[in-house]
């Protein structure tokens, strides 16, 4: 039985929020290569323009901030006008920096929660209005910080934990209309902005690798193929699931990332 084919997503229209770099861009490229029409959204026009060119296959892009619900709604409507009802929506825009809570301003905490959590609500809420019903697949990008505390990550831990619960709540409410809502939990993915911020030194990189059961970084392809599965017909009975694609990072928790442990690595 052939499951993944070149035209796996033919006839589908996908919208990837945060789809202009890293993991989300890899997802957007995989969807386009699989035959879907693809739209991406992020804040910086130059990143949007470059991503649209890199994705090819007639992709379109929108420069908007996921914190602005009206702008997200407008982009989503434009994508649906161009492509027809959206059948795949990914919410992956996020912000991160390492900061101990005691040195984090209220605005620093709020900024990450607004991008990650409120942004995810804005994206999925707008998508609901232009979704293909039944049949739309909505996919949130979570993180191992959603289930274990990580040092310097109080804002991300709080936001991603809430994204997991939002995933379940929307899956429950929208399931009767034939909408599947799931989340992917990536592990440490090599060559991404996220890892550059979380593991900026060789010592921190070694810890990030050894914090996975498989002892190595993942690739953007690993996550893109999980996102392909969830968007494809093979994912038709999966909803409300928080799916780890993390090399087993979630098994070990975040204590290893404390400054004391990193310093002890020498
Ligand atoms: N340590 C402590 N506080 C920080 C910080 C850091 N490294 N970086 C930003 N902040 C604080 C700022 O000081 C500000 O708080 P203040 O007003 O009390 O001074 C607050 O966070 C907002 O910063 P600002 O730069 O205005 O936010 P922004 O909306 O322009 O950018 C960020 C959002 C900060 C998350 C930015 O890093 C970003 O755009 N990230 C996107 C890319 C990314 O993080 N990728 C990895 C995904 S895992
Ligand atoms: P990335 O390359 O920085 O991607 C973030 C994307 O979101 C960019 O396209 C960025 O573009 C956009 N974005 C940021 N803030 C935005 C906003 N307010 N409004 C609209 N778009 C915004 O990061 P990444 O490392 O690939 O991470 C992607 C996702 O995977 C995130 O959800 C992250 O939490 C998750 N994750 C990553 C890892 C990892 O190892 N990298 C591990 C676990 C989870 P603009 O700057 O143009 O806005």
mmCIF file with all atom_site columns, N, CA, C and O in Angstrom, residues 173-203:
data_model
loop_
_atom_site.group_PDB
_atom_site.id
_atom_site.type_symbol
_atom_site.label_atom_id
_atom_site.label_alt_id
_atom_site.label_comp_id
_atom_site.label_asym_id
_atom_site.label_entity_id
_atom_site.label_seq_id
_atom_site.pdbx_PDB_ins_code
_atom_site.Cartn_x
_atom_site.Cartn_y
_atom_site.Cartn_z
_atom_site.occupancy
_atom_site.B_iso_or_equiv
_atom_site.pdbx_formal_charge
_atom_site.auth_seq_id
_atom_site.auth_comp_id
_atom_site.auth_asym_id
_atom_site.auth_atom_id
_atom_site.pdbx_PDB_model_num
ATOM 1   N N  . UNK A 1 173 ? -14.661 20.813 20.550 1.00 0.00 ? 173 UNK A N  1
ATOM 2   C CA . UNK A 1 173 ? -15.767 21.646 20.065 1.00 0.00 ? 173 UNK A CA 1
ATOM 3   C C  . UNK A 1 173 ? -16.003 21.518 18.568 1.00 0.00 ? 173 UNK A C  1
ATOM 4   O O  . UNK A 1 173 ? -17.134 21.595 18.101 1.00 0.00 ? 173 UNK A O  1
ATOM 5   N N  . UNK A 1 174 ? -14.912 21.361 17.804 1.00 0.00 ? 174 UNK A N  1
ATOM 6   C CA . UNK A 1 174 ? -15.048 21.397 16.344 1.00 0.00 ? 174 UNK A CA 1
ATOM 7   C C  . UNK A 1 174 ? -15.059 20.011 15.703 1.00 0.00 ? 174 UNK A C  1
ATOM 8   O O  . UNK A 1 174 ? -15.331 19.893 14.499 1.00 0.00 ? 174 UNK A O  1
ATOM 9   N N  . UNK A 1 175 ? -14.823 18.989 16.515 1.00 0.00 ? 175 UNK A N  1
ATOM 10  C CA . UNK A 1 175 ? -14.870 17.629 15.980 1.00 0.00 ? 175 UNK A CA 1
ATOM 11  C C  . UNK A 1 175 ? -16.198 17.301 15.306 1.00 0.00 ? 175 UNK A C  1
ATOM 12  O O  . UNK A 1 175 ? -16.211 16.717 14.206 1.00 0.00 ? 175 UNK A O  1
ATOM 13  N N  . UNK A 1 176 ? -17.327 17.671 15.905 1.00 0.00 ? 176 UNK A N  1
ATOM 14  C CA . UNK A 1 176 ? -18.608 17.351 15.267 1.00 0.00 ? 176 UNK A CA 1
ATOM 15  C C  . UNK A 1 176 ? -18.774 17.957 13.876 1.00 0.00 ? 176 UNK A C  1
ATOM 16  O O  . UNK A 1 176 ? -19.599 17.499 13.086 1.00 0.00 ? 176 UNK A O  1
ATOM 17  N N  . UNK A 1 177 ? -17.990 18.994 13.568 1.00 0.00 ? 177 UNK A N  1
ATOM 18  C CA . UNK A 1 177 ? -18.054 19.589 12.228 1.00 0.00 ? 177 UNK A CA 1
ATOM 19  C C  . UNK A 1 177 ? -17.001 18.995 11.286 1.00 0.00 ? 177 UNK A C  1
ATOM 20  O O  . UNK A 1 177 ? -16.798 19.480 10.176 1.00 0.00 ? 177 UNK A O  1
ATOM 21  N N  . UNK A 1 178 ? -16.324 17.964 11.770 1.00 0.00 ? 178 UNK A N  1
ATOM 22  C CA . UNK A 1 178 ? -15.360 17.279 10.903 1.00 0.00 ? 178 UNK A CA 1
ATOM 23  C C  . UNK A 1 178 ? -14.003 17.947 10.836 1.00 0.00 ? 178 UNK A C  1
ATOM 24  O O  . UNK A 1 178 ? -13.224 17.723 9.912  1.00 0.00 ? 178 UNK A O  1
ATOM 25  N N  . UNK A 1 179 ? -13.694 18.790 11.843 1.00 0.00 ? 179 UNK A N  1
ATOM 26  C CA . UNK A 1 179 ? -12.381 19.438 11.895 1.00 0.00 ? 179 UNK A CA 1
ATOM 27  C C  . UNK A 1 179 ? -11.511 18.682 12.889 1.00 0.00 ? 179 UNK A C  1
ATOM 28  O O  . UNK A 1 179 ? -11.933 18.441 14.031 1.00 0.00 ? 179 UNK A O  1
ATOM 29  N N  . UNK A 1 180 ? -10.309 18.293 12.468 1.00 0.00 ? 180 UNK A N  1
ATOM 30  C CA . UNK A 1 180 ? -9.335  17.657 13.376 1.00 0.00 ? 180 UNK A CA 1
ATOM 31  C C  . UNK A 1 180 ? -8.345  18.713 13.849 1.00 0.00 ? 180 UNK A C  1
ATOM 32  O O  . UNK A 1 180 ? -7.833  19.498 13.041 1.00 0.00 ? 180 UNK A O  1
ATOM 33  N N  . UNK A 1 181 ? -8.084  18.747 15.150 1.00 0.00 ? 181 UNK A N  1
ATOM 34  C CA . UNK A 1 181 ? -7.124  19.701 15.712 1.00 0.00 ? 181 UNK A CA 1
ATOM 35  C C  . UNK A 1 181 ? -6.087  18.924 16.512 1.00 0.00 ? 181 UNK A C  1
ATOM 36  O O  . UNK A 1 181 ? -6.436  18.204 17.469 1.00 0.00 ? 181 UNK A O  1
ATOM 37  N N  . UNK A 1 182 ? -4.832  19.024 16.131 1.00 0.00 ? 182 UNK A N  1
ATOM 38  C CA . UNK A 1 182 ? -3.750  18.295 16.807 1.00 0.00 ? 182 UNK A CA 1
ATOM 39  C C  . UNK A 1 182 ? -2.558  19.212 17.024 1.00 0.00 ? 182 UNK A C  1
ATOM 40  O O  . UNK A 1 182 ? -2.506  20.323 16.480 1.00 0.00 ? 182 UNK A O  1
ATOM 41  N N  . UNK A 1 183 ? -1.604  18.752 17.803 1.00 0.00 ? 183 UNK A N  1
ATOM 42  C CA . UNK A 1 183 ? -0.367  19.508 17.999 1.00 0.00 ? 183 UNK A CA 1
ATOM 43  C C  . UNK A 1 183 ? 0.823   18.579 17.813 1.00 0.00 ? 183 UNK A C  1
ATOM 44  O O  . UNK A 1 183 ? 0.756   17.393 18.152 1.00 0.00 ? 183 UNK A O  1
ATOM 45  N N  . UNK A 1 184 ? 1.899   19.143 17.282 1.00 0.00 ? 184 UNK A N  1
ATOM 46  C CA . UNK A 1 184 ? 3.171   18.421 17.166 1.00 0.00 ? 184 UNK A CA 1
ATOM 47  C C  . UNK A 1 184 ? 4.143   19.027 18.173 1.00 0.00 ? 184 UNK A C  1
ATOM 48  O O  . UNK A 1 184 ? 4.240   20.254 18.299 1.00 0.00 ? 184 UNK A O  1
ATOM 49  N N  . UNK A 1 185 ? 4.866   18.165 18.877 1.00 0.00 ? 185 UNK A N  1
ATOM 50  C CA . UNK A 1 185 ? 5.903   18.601 19.819 1.00 0.00 ? 185 UNK A CA 1
ATOM 51  C C  . UNK A 1 185 ? 7.266   18.265 19.210 1.00 0.00 ? 185 UNK A C  1
ATOM 52  O O  . UNK A 1 185 ? 7.714   17.118 19.284 1.00 0.00 ? 185 UNK A O  1
ATOM 53  N N  . UNK A 1 186 ? 7.920   19.247 18.593 1.00 0.00 ? 186 UNK A N  1
ATOM 54  C CA . UNK A 1 186 ? 9.252   18.952 18.049 1.00 0.00 ? 186 UNK A CA 1
ATOM 55  C C  . UNK A 1 186 ? 10.277  18.858 19.180 1.00 0.00 ? 186 UNK A C  1
ATOM 56  O O  . UNK A 1 186 ? 10.156  19.527 20.206 1.00 0.00 ? 186 UNK A O  1
ATOM 57  N N  . UNK A 1 187 ? 11.279  18.030 18.999 1.00 0.00 ? 187 UNK A N  1
ATOM 58  C CA . UNK A 1 187 ? 12.434  18.041 19.903 1.00 0.00 ? 187 UNK A CA 1
ATOM 59  C C  . UNK A 1 187 ? 13.420  19.090 19.436 1.00 0.00 ? 187 UNK A C  1
ATOM 60  O O  . UNK A 1 187 ? 13.047  20.024 18.709 1.00 0.00 ? 187 UNK A O  1
ATOM 61  N N  . UNK A 1 188 ? 14.681  18.980 19.813 1.00 0.00 ? 188 UNK A N  1
ATOM 62  C CA . UNK A 1 188 ? 15.686  19.956 19.354 1.00 0.00 ? 188 UNK A CA 1
ATOM 63  C C  . UNK A 1 188 ? 15.976  19.747 17.870 1.00 0.00 ? 188 UNK A C  1
ATOM 64  O O  . UNK A 1 188 ? 16.467  18.692 17.476 1.00 0.00 ? 188 UNK A O  1
ATOM 65  N N  . UNK A 1 189 ? 15.661  20.744 17.080 1.00 0.00 ? 189 UNK A N  1
ATOM 66  C CA . UNK A 1 189 ? 15.772  20.608 15.622 1.00 0.00 ? 189 UNK A CA 1
ATOM 67  C C  . UNK A 1 189 ? 16.973  21.420 15.140 1.00 0.00 ? 189 UNK A C  1
ATOM 68  O O  . UNK A 1 189 ? 17.026  22.648 15.330 1.00 0.00 ? 189 UNK A O  1
ATOM 69  N N  . UNK A 1 190 ? 17.895  20.723 14.524 1.00 0.00 ? 190 UNK A N  1
ATOM 70  C CA . UNK A 1 190 ? 19.163  21.342 14.137 1.00 0.00 ? 190 UNK A CA 1
ATOM 71  C C  . UNK A 1 190 ? 18.956  22.433 13.082 1.00 0.00 ? 190 UNK A C  1
ATOM 72  O O  . UNK A 1 190 ? 18.057  22.345 12.243 1.00 0.00 ? 190 UNK A O  1
ATOM 73  N N  . UNK A 1 191 ? 19.784  23.465 13.175 1.00 0.00 ? 191 UNK A N  1
ATOM 74  C CA . UNK A 1 191 ? 19.788  24.516 12.162 1.00 0.00 ? 191 UNK A CA 1
ATOM 75  C C  . UNK A 1 191 ? 18.624  25.482 12.247 1.00 0.00 ? 191 UNK A C  1
ATOM 76  O O  . UNK A 1 191 ? 18.353  26.204 11.284 1.00 0.00 ? 191 UNK A O  1
ATOM 77  N N  . UNK A 1 192 ? 17.932  25.519 13.379 1.00 0.00 ? 192 UNK A N  1
ATOM 78  C CA . UNK A 1 192 ? 16.775  26.414 13.505 1.00 0.00 ? 192 UNK A CA 1
ATOM 79  C C  . UNK A 1 192 ? 17.079  27.584 14.432 1.00 0.00 ? 192 UNK A C  1
ATOM 80  O O  . UNK A 1 192 ? 17.985  27.523 15.272 1.00 0.00 ? 192 UNK A O  1
ATOM 81  N N  . UNK A 1 193 ? 16.258  28.630 14.299 1.00 0.00 ? 193 UNK A N  1
ATOM 82  C CA . UNK A 1 193 ? 16.372  29.790 15.181 1.00 0.00 ? 193 UNK A CA 1
ATOM 83  C C  . UNK A 1 193 ? 16.128  29.385 16.637 1.00 0.00 ? 193 UNK A C  1
ATOM 84  O O  . UNK A 1 193 ? 16.797  29.854 17.553 1.00 0.00 ? 193 UNK A O  1
ATOM 85  N N  . UNK A 1 194 ? 15.172  28.497 16.822 1.00 0.00 ? 194 UNK A N  1
ATOM 86  C CA . UNK A 1 194 ? 14.865  28.049 18.178 1.00 0.00 ? 194 UNK A CA 1
ATOM 87  C C  . UNK A 1 194 ? 16.076  27.440 18.855 1.00 0.00 ? 194 UNK A C  1
ATOM 88  O O  . UNK A 1 194 ? 16.392  27.754 20.011 1.00 0.00 ? 194 UNK A O  1
ATOM 89  N N  . UNK A 1 195 ? 16.789  26.569 18.163 1.00 0.00 ? 195 UNK A N  1
ATOM 90  C CA . UNK A 1 195 ? 17.959  25.935 18.777 1.00 0.00 ? 195 UNK A CA 1
ATOM 91  C C  . UNK A 1 195 ? 19.100  26.925 18.922 1.00 0.00 ? 195 UNK A C  1
ATOM 92  O O  . UNK A 1 195 ? 19.886  26.847 19.864 1.00 0.00 ? 195 UNK A O  1
ATOM 93  N N  . UNK A 1 196 ? 19.210  27.873 17.995 1.00 0.00 ? 196 UNK A N  1
ATOM 94  C CA . UNK A 1 196 ? 20.256  28.897 18.120 1.00 0.00 ? 196 UNK A CA 1
ATOM 95  C C  . UNK A 1 196 ? 20.059  29.690 19.413 1.00 0.00 ? 196 UNK A C  1
ATOM 96  O O  . UNK A 1 196 ? 21.013  30.086 20.077 1.00 0.00 ? 196 UNK A O  1
ATOM 97  N N  . UNK A 1 197 ? 18.789  29.913 19.773 1.00 0.00 ? 197 UNK A N  1
ATOM 98  C CA . UNK A 1 197 ? 18.502  30.679 20.992 1.00 0.00 ? 197 UNK A CA 1
ATOM 99  C C  . UNK A 1 197 ? 18.635  29.821 22.245 1.00 0.00 ? 197 UNK A C  1
ATOM 100 O O  . UNK A 1 197 ? 19.106  30.295 23.278 1.00 0.00 ? 197 UNK A O  1
ATOM 101 N N  . UNK A 1 198 ? 18.197  28.561 22.178 1.00 0.00 ? 198 UNK A N  1
ATOM 102 C CA . UNK A 1 198 ? 18.157  27.725 23.380 1.00 0.00 ? 198 UNK A CA 1
ATOM 103 C C  . UNK A 1 198 ? 19.482  27.028 23.643 1.00 0.00 ? 198 UNK A C  1
ATOM 104 O O  . UNK A 1 198 ? 19.788  26.685 24.784 1.00 0.00 ? 198 UNK A O  1
ATOM 105 N N  . UNK A 1 199 ? 20.256  26.768 22.604 1.00 0.00 ? 199 UNK A N  1
ATOM 106 C CA . UNK A 1 199 ? 21.533  26.070 22.775 1.00 0.00 ? 199 UNK A CA 1
ATOM 107 C C  . UNK A 1 199 ? 22.603  26.811 21.982 1.00 0.00 ? 199 UNK A C  1
ATOM 108 O O  . UNK A 1 199 ? 23.097  26.320 20.968 1.00 0.00 ? 199 UNK A O  1
ATOM 109 N N  . UNK A 1 200 ? 22.988  28.019 22.449 1.00 0.00 ? 200 UNK A N  1
ATOM 110 C CA . UNK A 1 200 ? 23.882  28.857 21.663 1.00 0.00 ? 200 UNK A CA 1
ATOM 111 C C  . UNK A 1 200 ? 25.361  28.470 21.795 1.00 0.00 ? 200 UNK A C  1
ATOM 112 O O  . UNK A 1 200 ? 26.188  28.964 21.029 1.00 0.00 ? 200 UNK A O  1
ATOM 113 N N  . UNK A 1 201 ? 25.717  27.608 22.746 1.00 0.00 ? 201 UNK A N  1
ATOM 114 C CA . UNK A 1 201 ? 27.125  27.253 22.954 1.00 0.00 ? 201 UNK A CA 1
ATOM 115 C C  . UNK A 1 201 ? 27.324  25.761 22.682 1.00 0.00 ? 201 UNK A C  1
ATOM 116 O O  . UNK A 1 201 ? 26.360  24.975 22.746 1.00 0.00 ? 201 UNK A O  1
ATOM 117 N N  . UNK A 1 202 ? 28.559  25.321 22.439 1.00 0.00 ? 202 UNK A N  1
ATOM 118 C CA . UNK A 1 202 ? 28.816  23.882 22.223 1.00 0.00 ? 202 UNK A CA 1
ATOM 119 C C  . UNK A 1 202 ? 28.370  23.051 23.430 1.00 0.00 ? 202 UNK A C  1
ATOM 120 O O  . UNK A 1 202 ? 27.827  21.956 23.262 1.00 0.00 ? 202 UNK A O  1
ATOM 121 N N  . UNK A 1 203 ? 28.561  23.603 24.643 1.00 0.00 ? 203 UNK A N  1
ATOM 122 C CA . UNK A 1 203 ? 28.136  22.857 25.838 1.00 0.00 ? 203 UNK A CA 1
ATOM 123 C C  . UNK A 1 203 ? 26.618  22.663 25.836 1.00 0.00 ? 203 UNK A C  1
ATOM 124 O O  . UNK A 1 203 ? 26.126  21.564 26.108 1.00 0.00 ? 203 UNK A O  1
#
